């Protein structure tokens, strides 16, 4: 293919991507209101902050494929700067986004995670129109009173300016947690941890999404019983609050 | 290369003339010309197109016909388009013009007799066409490359479900391409063979795995290809990369149905470009849906499916 042809072809592929982004996301975000046929309610924004994590879960794609996240983009100041650019652009476009999800290696018990939330709060006060925030977290902030209080503060602060900050709990359950999701520093989730976790989630009405993977499925019957007993103990409706997710990696066999 | 093919074919013709073909064997010679983008760009006048098809007739069809053997003939095949991945809108418009000229030549041929054998020269014109009554989301699939109807046996206990097998075994061909740095042509066998994520030339064990995948790909009443293809065509129409009439879902679905039961795509190209056997590359749509399909399969033509 000649160079000019390659350029034309690439320009058309870019044109197609822009069209899809416009119709699927940017146009729906341009309207505050939507009817039943609007794509707006399905046009959420996922922001993947970093792959740096305090756990090395057996099924995590970032653990298996470290090249997925560019290693030269891990500087925290750079990430904060990039997020600020994104927020500035969304403000400038006056987009209204129904749900923003932060996916990330675990940072919500760290200064860096709090800086992300501070920056987001700052832009909400500037007029950023996000309806709600959802964060998938392994709830490491439960280990530490200061970190837990910080998260409590952010939940309240977001609420005070009219936005829900919701955490969805990425833990697999006491029976398989240590095998499936070992922490880098060897920290163990003990009975006290689970008690604090369930009480925290009860207060804030947060739910759980344990993962069923090829590596941990052998113990899932016992693990399921554990979830059932905990839901009963802390008065959670199991079917509603425990969303078991299947890990679709290629290591499943008979 | 062409001269070498012609010389070889002449040897074959001589052998047939000398009675080398046993009477209990039927020889059908099928020409498999390929219209790549360079060819299409070169065939933008009636004179060139007539010359192109006369070349096939004069060199490959008539010499066999003139032998008057009851058990040997050349099939009247029309060249197919090339693996469609790198195609632009402009290429699609040129292909549409090529198809328009082909249709006009077909009409003129009744009076001017450009060809002795050809009556249809428009690519894909002999394929099935559906209508509103029979087009739905459960159409049949064209199985090229799937190995469901044709497979080839190669040396070293290899099996192939695609004509790539012919090139797979000729390592020197790869060397030929690499040495001459032919990456700047449209179909580079270097690319076709070398950088592929999927190979359709397999060992027995690999063929079993291929069969398993094809069982899902060609499953009865599978709707994935037609549904995703329809959506893809509509997205391309939104981006002005195919005719805007395909913004209409029914029109887009009819076109998708045509592709599904048509030999214009290549599952190897699908996989290499999209990561899926099922999804077609954008280039295929840009090639045929910028006017060409309207000449190949004009609206109001009789349904040949239901």
Coordinates of C-alpha atoms in Angstrom, one line a residue:
Chain A
X1 CA 0.0 0.0 0.0
X2 CA 1.4 3.4 -0.9
X3 CA 2.0 6.0 1.8
X4 CA -0.8 8.2 0.5
X5 CA -3.2 5.3 0.5
X6 CA -2.2 4.4 4.0
X7 CA -2.8 8.0 5.2
X8 CA -6.2 8.1 3.5
X9 CA -7.2 4.7 5.0
X10 CA -6.0 5.8 8.5
X11 CA -7.9 9.1 8.1
X12 CA -11.1 7.1 7.4
X13 CA -10.6 4.8 10.3
X14 CA -10.2 7.9 12.5
X15 CA -13.4 9.4 11.0
X16 CA -15.3 6.2 11.9
X17 CA -14.0 6.2 15.5
X18 CA -14.9 9.8 15.9
X19 CA -18.4 9.2 14.6
X20 CA -19.0 6.3 17.0
X21 CA -17.7 8.3 19.9
X22 CA -20.0 11.2 19.0
X23 CA -23.1 9.2 18.5
X24 CA -22.5 6.8 21.4
X25 CA -21.1 9.2 24.0
X26 CA -20.5 12.8 23.3
X27 CA -23.9 13.6 21.8
X28 CA -25.8 11.9 24.7
X29 CA -23.6 13.8 27.2
X30 CA -24.6 17.1 25.6
X31 CA -28.2 16.8 26.8
X32 CA -29.2 17.1 30.4
X33 CA -32.4 15.3 29.9
X34 CA -33.0 12.1 28.1
X35 CA -36.0 10.0 27.0
X36 CA -36.3 6.2 27.0
X37 CA -34.6 5.9 23.6
X38 CA -31.6 8.0 24.6
X39 CA -28.2 6.3 24.9
X40 CA -27.4 8.6 27.8
X41 CA -28.1 6.2 30.6
X42 CA -25.7 3.7 29.1
X43 CA -23.1 6.2 28.3
X44 CA -20.9 6.0 31.3
X45 CA -17.3 7.1 31.7
X46 CA -14.7 4.7 33.0
X47 CA -11.4 6.2 34.1
X48 CA -8.5 3.8 34.7
X49 CA -6.1 5.6 36.9
X50 CA -3.1 3.3 37.5
X51 CA -2.2 -0.4 37.6
X52 CA -0.1 0.0 40.8
X53 CA -1.8 -2.1 43.4
X54 CA -1.3 -3.5 46.9
X55 CA -2.5 -6.9 45.9
X56 CA -1.5 -9.4 43.2
X57 CA -4.8 -11.2 42.5
X58 CA -4.3 -14.5 40.6
X59 CA -6.8 -13.6 37.8
X60 CA -6.0 -9.9 37.4
X61 CA -5.4 -9.0 33.8
X62 CA -2.9 -6.3 34.8
X63 CA -0.9 -9.0 36.7
X64 CA -1.0 -11.3 33.7
X65 CA -0.4 -8.7 31.0
X66 CA 1.7 -6.0 32.6
X67 CA 2.1 -4.3 29.2
X68 CA -1.6 -3.4 29.1
X69 CA -0.9 -0.3 31.2
X70 CA 1.9 1.9 29.9
X71 CA 4.7 1.8 32.4
X72 CA 5.9 5.3 31.4
X73 CA 2.7 6.8 32.6
X74 CA 2.7 5.9 36.2
X75 CA 4.0 9.2 37.7
X76 CA 1.4 10.4 40.1
X77 CA 1.8 14.1 39.3
X78 CA 1.4 13.2 35.6
X79 CA -1.7 11.2 36.3
X80 CA -3.3 14.0 38.4
X81 CA -2.4 16.5 35.6
X82 CA -4.0 14.3 33.0
X83 CA -7.1 13.9 35.1
X84 CA -7.3 17.7 35.5
X85 CA -7.0 18.0 31.6
X86 CA -9.9 15.6 31.2
X87 CA -12.1 17.4 33.8
X88 CA -11.2 20.8 32.1
X89 CA -12.3 19.4 28.7
X90 CA -15.5 18.0 30.1
X91 CA -16.3 21.3 31.8
X92 CA -15.5 23.2 28.6
X93 CA -17.9 20.9 26.6
X94 CA -20.5 21.2 29.4
X95 CA -21.1 17.5 29.2
X96 CA -23.4 15.8 31.7
X97 CA -22.3 12.3 32.5
X98 CA -24.7 9.9 34.4
X99 CA -22.0 7.7 36.0
X100 CA -18.3 7.8 36.3
X101 CA -16.4 4.7 37.4
X102 CA -12.9 4.8 38.7
X103 CA -11.1 1.5 37.9
X104 CA -7.7 1.2 39.2
X105 CA -5.1 -0.7 41.1
X106 CA -5.9 -0.1 44.7
X107 CA -5.2 3.5 45.7
X108 CA -8.1 4.6 47.9
X109 CA -6.1 4.0 51.2
X110 CA -3.3 6.2 50.0
X111 CA -2.5 9.9 49.7
X112 CA -2.6 9.6 45.9
X113 CA -6.1 8.2 46.0
X114 CA -7.2 11.0 48.2
X115 CA -5.7 13.6 45.9
X116 CA -7.7 12.1 43.0
X117 CA -10.9 12.5 45.2
X118 CA -9.9 16.0 46.2
X119 CA -9.4 17.0 42.6
X120 CA -12.7 15.5 41.7
X121 CA -14.5 17.4 44.5
X122 CA -12.8 20.6 43.5
X123 CA -14.2 20.2 39.9
X124 CA -17.7 19.3 41.2
X125 CA -17.7 22.6 42.9
X126 CA -16.6 24.2 39.6
X127 CA -19.7 22.8 38.0
X128 CA -18.7 19.4 36.7
X129 CA -21.9 17.5 35.9
X130 CA -21.4 13.9 37.0
X131 CA -24.4 12.3 38.6
X132 CA -22.7 9.5 40.5
X133 CA -19.3 7.9 41.1
X134 CA -18.7 4.2 41.4
X135 CA -15.3 2.9 42.6
X136 CA -14.4 -0.8 42.6
X137 CA -12.1 -1.2 45.5
X138 CA -10.6 -4.0 47.6
X139 CA -11.4 -1.9 50.7
X140 CA -7.9 -1.9 52.0
X141 CA -8.9 1.4 53.8
X142 CA -10.8 -0.8 56.2
X143 CA -7.4 -1.9 57.8
X144 CA -6.6 1.6 58.9
X145 CA -8.8 4.0 61.0
X146 CA -7.4 7.1 59.4
X147 CA -7.9 5.9 55.9
X148 CA -11.4 4.6 56.7
X149 CA -12.3 8.0 58.2
X150 CA -11.0 9.7 55.1
X151 CA -13.2 7.6 52.9
X152 CA -16.2 8.4 55.2
X153 CA -15.3 12.1 54.8
X154 CA -15.3 11.8 51.0
X155 CA -18.6 10.0 50.9
X156 CA -20.2 12.8 52.9
X157 CA -18.4 15.6 51.0
X158 CA -19.6 14.2 47.6
X159 CA -23.1 13.8 49.1
X160 CA -23.1 17.4 50.3
X161 CA -22.6 18.7 46.8
X162 CA -25.3 16.4 45.4
X163 CA -23.3 13.4 44.2
X164 CA -23.2 9.8 45.3
X165 CA -19.8 8.2 45.8
X166 CA -20.4 4.5 45.9
X167 CA -17.8 1.8 46.6
X168 CA -18.3 -1.7 45.3
X169 CA -16.3 -4.2 47.4
X170 CA -13.8 -6.4 45.5
X171 CA -13.3 -9.2 48.0
X172 CA -13.7 -12.9 47.3
X173 CA -14.6 -14.1 50.8
X174 CA -12.7 -15.4 53.8
X175 CA -12.3 -19.0 52.6
X176 CA -10.4 -18.1 49.4
X177 CA -9.3 -14.5 49.9
X178 CA -5.7 -15.3 50.8
X179 CA -5.3 -17.7 47.9
X180 CA -7.1 -15.6 45.3
X181 CA -6.1 -12.1 46.3
X182 CA -2.8 -12.1 48.3
X183 CA -1.6 -8.7 49.6
X184 CA 1.9 -7.6 48.6
X185 CA 2.9 -6.9 52.2
X186 CA 1.5 -10.1 53.6
X187 CA -1.4 -8.4 55.5
X188 CA -4.1 -10.9 56.4
X189 CA -7.9 -10.1 56.4
X190 CA -8.8 -11.4 59.9
X191 CA -12.1 -11.7 61.7
X192 CA -11.9 -8.1 62.9
X193 CA -11.3 -6.9 59.3
X194 CA -14.4 -8.7 58.0
X195 CA -16.5 -7.4 60.8
X196 CA -15.5 -3.8 60.2
X197 CA -15.9 -4.3 56.5
X198 CA -19.5 -5.6 56.8
X199 CA -20.4 -2.9 59.3
X200 CA -19.0 -0.2 57.0
X201 CA -20.9 -1.5 54.0
X202 CA -24.1 -1.8 56.0
X203 CA -23.9 1.8 57.0
X204 CA -23.3 3.0 53.5
X205 CA -25.4 0.4 51.7
X206 CA -22.4 -0.8 49.7
X207 CA -22.4 -4.2 48.0
X208 CA -19.9 -6.9 47.1
X209 CA -18.7 -8.5 43.9
X210 CA -16.6 -11.6 44.6
X211 CA -14.9 -13.3 41.7
X212 CA -15.2 -16.9 40.7
X213 CA -12.1 -18.0 38.9
X214 CA -10.6 -21.2 37.6
X215 CA -8.1 -21.1 40.5
X216 CA -10.5 -20.6 43.3
X217 CA -13.6 -22.5 42.1
X218 CA -12.5 -25.6 44.0
X219 CA -13.4 -23.9 47.3
X220 CA -16.4 -21.9 46.2
X221 CA -19.1 -24.1 47.8
X222 CA -17.5 -23.6 51.2
X223 CA -16.9 -19.9 50.4
X224 CA -20.5 -19.5 49.3
X225 CA -21.7 -20.9 52.6
X226 CA -19.4 -18.3 54.3
X227 CA -21.0 -15.5 52.3
X228 CA -24.4 -16.8 53.2
X229 CA -23.6 -16.8 56.9
X230 CA -22.1 -13.3 56.8
X231 CA -25.1 -11.9 55.0
X232 CA -27.3 -13.5 57.6
X233 CA -25.2 -12.1 60.4
X234 CA -25.1 -8.5 59.1
X235 CA -28.5 -8.6 57.6
X236 CA -27.7 -8.3 53.9
X237 CA -30.0 -9.7 51.2
X238 CA -27.5 -12.2 49.6
X239 CA -29.1 -12.3 46.1
X240 CA -29.2 -8.6 45.9
X241 CA -25.9 -7.6 47.6
X242 CA -23.5 -10.3 46.6
X243 CA -22.9 -10.2 42.8
X244 CA -20.7 -13.1 42.0
X245 CA -18.7 -12.5 38.8
X246 CA -17.2 -15.2 36.6
X247 CA -13.5 -14.5 35.6
X248 CA -13.4 -15.2 31.9
X249 CA -9.7 -16.0 31.6
X250 CA -8.6 -18.9 29.4
X251 CA -7.5 -21.1 32.3
X252 CA -10.8 -22.8 32.8
X253 CA -10.7 -26.6 32.1
X254 CA -13.0 -29.5 32.9
Chain B
X1 CA 5.1 -14.5 -14.1
X2 CA 2.2 -14.3 -16.6
X3 CA 4.4 -15.5 -19.4
X4 CA 5.4 -18.5 -17.3
X5 CA 1.8 -19.3 -16.5
X6 CA 0.9 -19.1 -20.2
X7 CA 3.8 -21.4 -21.1
X8 CA 2.8 -23.9 -18.5
X9 CA -0.8 -23.8 -19.6
X10 CA 0.3 -24.3 -23.2
X11 CA 2.1 -27.5 -22.1
X12 CA -1.0 -28.7 -20.4
X13 CA -3.1 -28.0 -23.5
X14 CA -0.6 -29.9 -25.6
X15 CA -0.7 -32.8 -23.2
X16 CA -4.5 -32.9 -23.4
X17 CA -4.3 -32.8 -27.1
X18 CA -2.0 -35.8 -27.1
X19 CA -4.5 -37.9 -25.1
X20 CA -3.0 -37.7 -21.7
X21 CA -6.4 -37.3 -20.0
X22 CA -7.9 -40.7 -19.2
X23 CA -11.6 -41.0 -20.3
X24 CA -12.7 -41.8 -16.7
X25 CA -11.4 -38.5 -15.4
X26 CA -13.3 -35.2 -15.8
X27 CA -11.0 -32.1 -15.9
X28 CA -12.6 -28.8 -14.9
X29 CA -10.3 -25.8 -15.1
X30 CA -11.4 -23.0 -12.8
X31 CA -9.7 -19.6 -13.3
X32 CA -9.1 -17.7 -10.1
X33 CA -8.3 -14.2 -11.1
X34 CA -8.0 -11.7 -8.3
X35 CA -9.0 -8.1 -8.5
X36 CA -6.8 -6.2 -6.2
X37 CA -6.9 -2.4 -5.8
X38 CA -4.1 -1.9 -8.4
X39 CA -6.1 -3.9 -10.9
X40 CA -9.3 -2.1 -10.2
X41 CA -7.6 1.3 -10.6
X42 CA -6.2 0.1 -13.9
X43 CA -9.6 -1.2 -15.2
X44 CA -11.5 2.1 -15.4
X45 CA -12.3 2.1 -19.1
X46 CA -14.4 -0.3 -21.2
X47 CA -11.5 -1.0 -23.5
X48 CA -9.3 -2.1 -20.7
X49 CA -12.0 -4.3 -19.2
X50 CA -12.8 -6.0 -22.5
X51 CA -9.0 -6.6 -23.0
X52 CA -8.8 -8.0 -19.5
X53 CA -11.6 -10.6 -20.0
X54 CA -10.5 -11.4 -23.6
X55 CA -7.1 -12.3 -22.1
X56 CA -8.8 -15.0 -20.0
X57 CA -10.9 -16.2 -22.9
X58 CA -8.2 -16.3 -25.5
X59 CA -5.5 -17.8 -23.4
X60 CA -7.3 -20.2 -21.0
X61 CA -10.9 -20.9 -22.2
X62 CA -10.8 -21.1 -26.0
X63 CA -7.7 -23.3 -26.2
X64 CA -9.5 -25.9 -24.0
X65 CA -12.8 -25.5 -25.8
X66 CA -11.2 -25.9 -29.2
X67 CA -9.8 -29.3 -28.1
X68 CA -13.4 -30.5 -28.2
X69 CA -12.8 -33.0 -25.4
X70 CA -16.0 -34.3 -23.7
X71 CA -14.3 -34.6 -20.3
X72 CA -12.4 -31.3 -20.2
X73 CA -13.6 -27.7 -20.0
X74 CA -12.8 -24.4 -18.4
X75 CA -15.4 -23.0 -16.0
X76 CA -16.6 -19.5 -16.7
X77 CA -15.5 -17.9 -13.5
X78 CA -15.3 -14.2 -12.9
X79 CA -12.3 -12.8 -10.9
X80 CA -13.0 -12.3 -7.2
X81 CA -11.9 -9.2 -5.3
X82 CA -8.8 -9.4 -3.1
X83 CA -8.5 -9.7 0.7
X84 CA -10.4 -6.5 1.5
X85 CA -8.6 -5.1 4.6
X86 CA -7.0 -1.9 3.4
X87 CA -9.7 -0.2 1.3
X88 CA -10.7 3.5 1.2
X89 CA -14.0 5.1 0.1
X90 CA -12.3 6.2 -3.1
X91 CA -11.3 2.6 -3.9
X92 CA -15.0 1.6 -3.4
X93 CA -16.1 4.3 -5.8
X94 CA -13.6 3.1 -8.4
X95 CA -14.9 -0.5 -7.9
X96 CA -18.4 0.8 -8.4
X97 CA -17.4 2.4 -11.6
X98 CA -15.7 -0.8 -12.7
X99 CA -18.9 -2.8 -12.0
X100 CA -21.0 -0.2 -13.9
X101 CA -18.8 -0.5 -16.9
X102 CA -18.9 -4.4 -16.6
X103 CA -22.7 -4.2 -16.7
X104 CA -22.7 -2.0 -19.7
X105 CA -20.3 -4.2 -21.5
X106 CA -22.5 -7.2 -20.7
X107 CA -25.4 -5.5 -22.5
X108 CA -23.3 -4.3 -25.4
X109 CA -21.8 -7.8 -25.8
X110 CA -25.1 -9.1 -27.1
X111 CA -24.6 -6.9 -30.1
X112 CA -20.9 -6.4 -30.3
X113 CA -19.8 -9.9 -29.4
X114 CA -16.7 -8.9 -27.5
X115 CA -16.5 -12.3 -25.9
X116 CA -17.3 -15.8 -27.2
X117 CA -18.0 -17.4 -23.9
X118 CA -18.5 -14.7 -21.2
X119 CA -22.1 -13.3 -20.8
X120 CA -21.5 -12.1 -17.2
X121 CA -18.3 -10.4 -16.2
X122 CA -19.4 -8.4 -13.1
X123 CA -17.8 -9.8 -9.9
X124 CA -20.2 -11.7 -7.6
X125 CA -23.1 -11.2 -10.0
X126 CA -24.0 -14.8 -10.0
X127 CA -24.3 -15.1 -6.3
X128 CA -27.7 -15.5 -4.5
X129 CA -29.7 -12.4 -3.8
X130 CA -32.4 -12.2 -1.1
X131 CA -35.5 -10.1 -0.8
X132 CA -37.6 -8.6 1.9
X133 CA -39.5 -11.9 2.3
X134 CA -36.5 -14.1 3.0
X135 CA -33.9 -11.8 4.6
X136 CA -33.8 -12.1 8.3
X137 CA -31.3 -12.5 11.0
X138 CA -30.9 -16.2 10.5
X139 CA -29.4 -16.4 7.1
X140 CA -26.9 -19.1 6.0
X141 CA -23.2 -18.4 6.0
X142 CA -20.7 -18.7 3.3
X143 CA -18.1 -21.3 4.4
X144 CA -15.0 -20.3 2.6
X145 CA -11.9 -21.1 4.8
X146 CA -14.0 -23.0 7.3
X147 CA -13.1 -26.4 5.9
X148 CA -16.7 -27.6 6.0
X149 CA -16.8 -28.4 2.3
X150 CA -13.3 -28.3 0.9
X151 CA -10.0 -29.1 2.5
X152 CA -6.6 -29.6 1.0
X153 CA -4.0 -32.2 1.9
X154 CA -0.4 -31.0 1.9
X155 CA 3.0 -32.5 2.4
X156 CA 4.3 -33.2 5.9
X157 CA 0.9 -34.3 7.1
X158 CA -0.5 -30.8 6.9
X159 CA -4.2 -30.0 6.2
X160 CA -5.4 -26.7 4.9
X161 CA -8.9 -25.2 4.8
X162 CA -7.8 -22.3 2.6
X163 CA -5.7 -21.8 -0.6
X164 CA -3.1 -20.2 1.6
X165 CA -1.9 -23.8 1.8
X166 CA -0.5 -23.5 -1.7
X167 CA 1.6 -20.7 -0.6
X168 CA 2.4 -22.1 2.8
X169 CA 4.5 -24.9 1.3
X170 CA 6.4 -22.7 -1.0
X171 CA 8.9 -21.1 1.4
X172 CA 10.8 -19.7 -1.5
X173 CA 7.8 -17.5 -2.3
X174 CA 8.2 -15.8 1.0
X175 CA 11.8 -15.3 0.4
X176 CA 11.0 -13.9 -3.0
X177 CA 8.7 -11.3 -1.5
X178 CA 11.0 -10.4 1.3
X179 CA 14.0 -10.0 -0.9
X180 CA 12.2 -7.6 -3.3
X181 CA 10.6 -5.6 -0.5
X182 CA 7.1 -5.8 -1.9
X183 CA 5.4 -4.3 1.1
X184 CA 4.3 -1.4 -1.0
X185 CA 1.9 -3.4 -3.1
X186 CA -1.7 -3.9 -2.1
X187 CA -1.6 -7.7 -1.5
X188 CA 1.6 -8.6 0.1
X189 CA 2.0 -12.3 0.6
X190 CA 4.6 -11.3 3.1
X191 CA 1.8 -9.8 5.1
X192 CA -0.7 -12.5 4.1
X193 CA 1.5 -15.3 5.4
X194 CA 4.0 -13.8 7.8
X195 CA 2.2 -11.6 10.4
X196 CA -0.9 -13.5 10.8
X197 CA -2.6 -14.3 14.0
X198 CA -4.3 -17.3 12.5
X199 CA -3.1 -19.9 10.1
X200 CA -5.5 -22.1 8.2
X201 CA -2.8 -24.7 7.4
X202 CA -2.8 -27.1 10.3
X203 CA -1.7 -30.4 11.7
X204 CA -4.3 -33.1 12.5
X205 CA -4.5 -31.9 16.1
X206 CA -4.8 -28.2 15.1
X207 CA -7.5 -29.1 12.6
X208 CA -9.6 -30.6 15.4
X209 CA -9.5 -27.3 17.2
X210 CA -10.3 -25.4 14.0
X211 CA -13.3 -27.7 13.4
X212 CA -14.5 -26.9 17.0
X213 CA -14.3 -23.2 16.3
X214 CA -16.0 -23.5 12.9
X215 CA -18.8 -25.4 14.6
X216 CA -19.7 -22.2 16.5
X217 CA -19.0 -19.9 13.6
X218 CA -21.3 -21.8 11.2
X219 CA -23.8 -23.0 13.8
X220 CA -27.4 -23.3 12.4
X221 CA -29.4 -20.1 13.0
X222 CA -26.5 -18.2 14.3
X223 CA -27.3 -14.5 14.2
X224 CA -24.1 -12.9 15.5
X225 CA -22.6 -12.2 12.1
X226 CA -25.8 -10.7 10.5
X227 CA -26.5 -8.6 13.6
X228 CA -23.0 -7.2 14.1
X229 CA -22.6 -6.7 10.3
X230 CA -25.8 -4.7 10.1
X231 CA -24.7 -2.5 12.9
X232 CA -21.2 -2.1 11.4
X233 CA -22.7 -1.0 8.1
X234 CA -24.9 1.6 9.8
X235 CA -22.0 3.0 11.7
X236 CA -20.0 3.3 8.5
X237 CA -23.0 5.1 6.9
X238 CA -23.1 7.5 9.9
X239 CA -19.4 8.3 9.2
X240 CA -20.1 8.8 5.5
X241 CA -17.8 5.9 4.6
X242 CA -20.5 4.0 2.7
X243 CA -23.6 5.1 0.8
X244 CA -26.0 7.0 3.3
X245 CA -28.9 4.8 2.3
X246 CA -27.4 2.2 4.6
X247 CA -28.5 4.4 7.6
X248 CA -31.8 2.5 7.2
X249 CA -31.6 -0.7 9.2
X250 CA -33.6 -2.8 6.7
X251 CA -31.3 -1.7 3.9
X252 CA -28.2 -2.3 6.0
X253 CA -29.5 -5.8 7.0
X254 CA -30.2 -6.7 3.4
X255 CA -26.6 -5.8 2.5
X256 CA -25.3 -7.7 5.5
X257 CA -27.2 -10.7 4.4
X258 CA -25.6 -10.4 1.0
X259 CA -22.1 -10.4 2.5
X260 CA -22.8 -13.4 4.7
X261 CA -23.8 -15.6 1.8
X262 CA -21.2 -14.2 -0.6
X263 CA -17.6 -15.0 -1.3
X264 CA -16.3 -11.5 -1.1
X265 CA -14.9 -11.8 2.5
X266 CA -12.1 -13.9 3.9
X267 CA -12.4 -15.4 7.4
X268 CA -8.6 -15.3 7.7
X269 CA -8.7 -11.6 7.0
X270 CA -11.6 -11.2 9.4
X271 CA -9.6 -12.8 12.2
X272 CA -6.3 -11.0 11.5
X273 CA -7.9 -7.6 11.2
X274 CA -10.8 -7.8 13.8
X275 CA -9.7 -10.6 16.1
X276 CA -12.9 -12.6 15.2
X277 CA -13.9 -15.0 12.4
X278 CA -17.4 -13.5 12.5
X279 CA -16.6 -9.7 12.1
X280 CA -15.8 -8.4 8.7
X281 CA -13.2 -5.7 8.2
X282 CA -14.4 -2.2 7.3
X283 CA -12.7 -2.4 4.0
X284 CA -15.1 -5.0 2.7
X285 CA -18.1 -2.7 3.2
X286 CA -16.3 0.3 1.8
X287 CA -15.4 -1.7 -1.3
X288 CA -18.9 -2.9 -2.1
X289 CA -21.2 -0.4 -0.5
X290 CA -20.1 2.8 -2.2
X291 CA -22.2 2.0 -5.3
X292 CA -20.8 -1.4 -6.5
X293 CA -23.5 -3.5 -4.9
X294 CA -26.1 -1.5 -6.7
X295 CA -24.7 -2.7 -10.0
X296 CA -23.9 -6.2 -8.9
X297 CA -27.3 -6.7 -7.3
X298 CA -29.7 -4.0 -8.6
X299 CA -32.8 -3.2 -6.7
X300 CA -35.8 -4.9 -8.0
X301 CA -33.8 -7.9 -9.2
X302 CA -35.6 -11.3 -8.8
X303 CA -35.0 -13.1 -5.5
X304 CA -33.0 -16.2 -6.0
X305 CA -33.3 -17.4 -2.4
X306 CA -37.0 -17.9 -1.5

